[in-house]
Amino acid sequence: MKKILFLTFFISVFSFISNGQITKNNWLVGGNGRLSSQKQTLNSSDIKGFNIDLSPNVGYFFIDKFAGGIKARLAFDKVEFNGGVSKTTQTGIGPFFRYYFLEQLNRINLFAEAAYQYLHNSGNAGSSNSSNTFTFSAGPVIYFNTSVGVELTANYEIFNNQSVNTKAKTFFLSIGFQIHLEKEKNY
């Protein structure tokens, strides 16, 4: 079932054609995701972790090559240690701003993005708190046609949760899709 759903999504994304990319008054719809797994030993205890993080977004080009919008986040973490399991879910939302460096007609373009998100964290023990993240991303976007592109980004994230006195700085890679929708022209 998952393969059929993925194949249906893949075909519908790549069959969608529009004429706009990164020009004023166009829309940007898409998102990115990351998947990570870790294993570490701390004081003779094995710790295993798994994370999946999805960040859909919608934005608008205020001027050529510069867009701003809203980015959401849905993340799941599972950590196993000392025979116990901790599960955490994060949901969040916040603004993002993105700038494309090359001209509109390039099949490959480079961009940089800055985003802030306010997150709500809830765990399997009934605990809940909030946190903030600032993320800086950059990388290439490779267009399959005039509107659909895949992005490969290097990201630097600053995480702060004051309720549990946790701060983290993380570097990670992610992959995503963006669809650029051209505003309808009135002739």
XYZ file of C-alpha atoms in Angstrom, residues 28 30 55-60 68-72 92-97 116-117:
21
model
C 5.756 28.083 -3.622
C 6.337 21.863 -0.952
C 8.366 20.125 7.207
C 5.738 21.198 4.646
C 5.652 24.851 3.573
C 3.724 27.383 1.528
C 5.214 30.676 0.397
C 4.759 33.671 -1.861
C 8.442 34.242 2.393
C 5.815 32.066 3.978
C 4.802 29.582 6.645
C 6.574 26.327 7.441
C 5.028 23.614 9.618
C 5.261 23.405 15.157
C 4.800 26.348 12.861
C 6.669 29.497 11.951
C 7.814 31.853 9.193
C 10.535 31.278 6.608
C 12.320 33.501 4.091
C 11.960 30.100 12.855
C 9.565 27.616 14.425
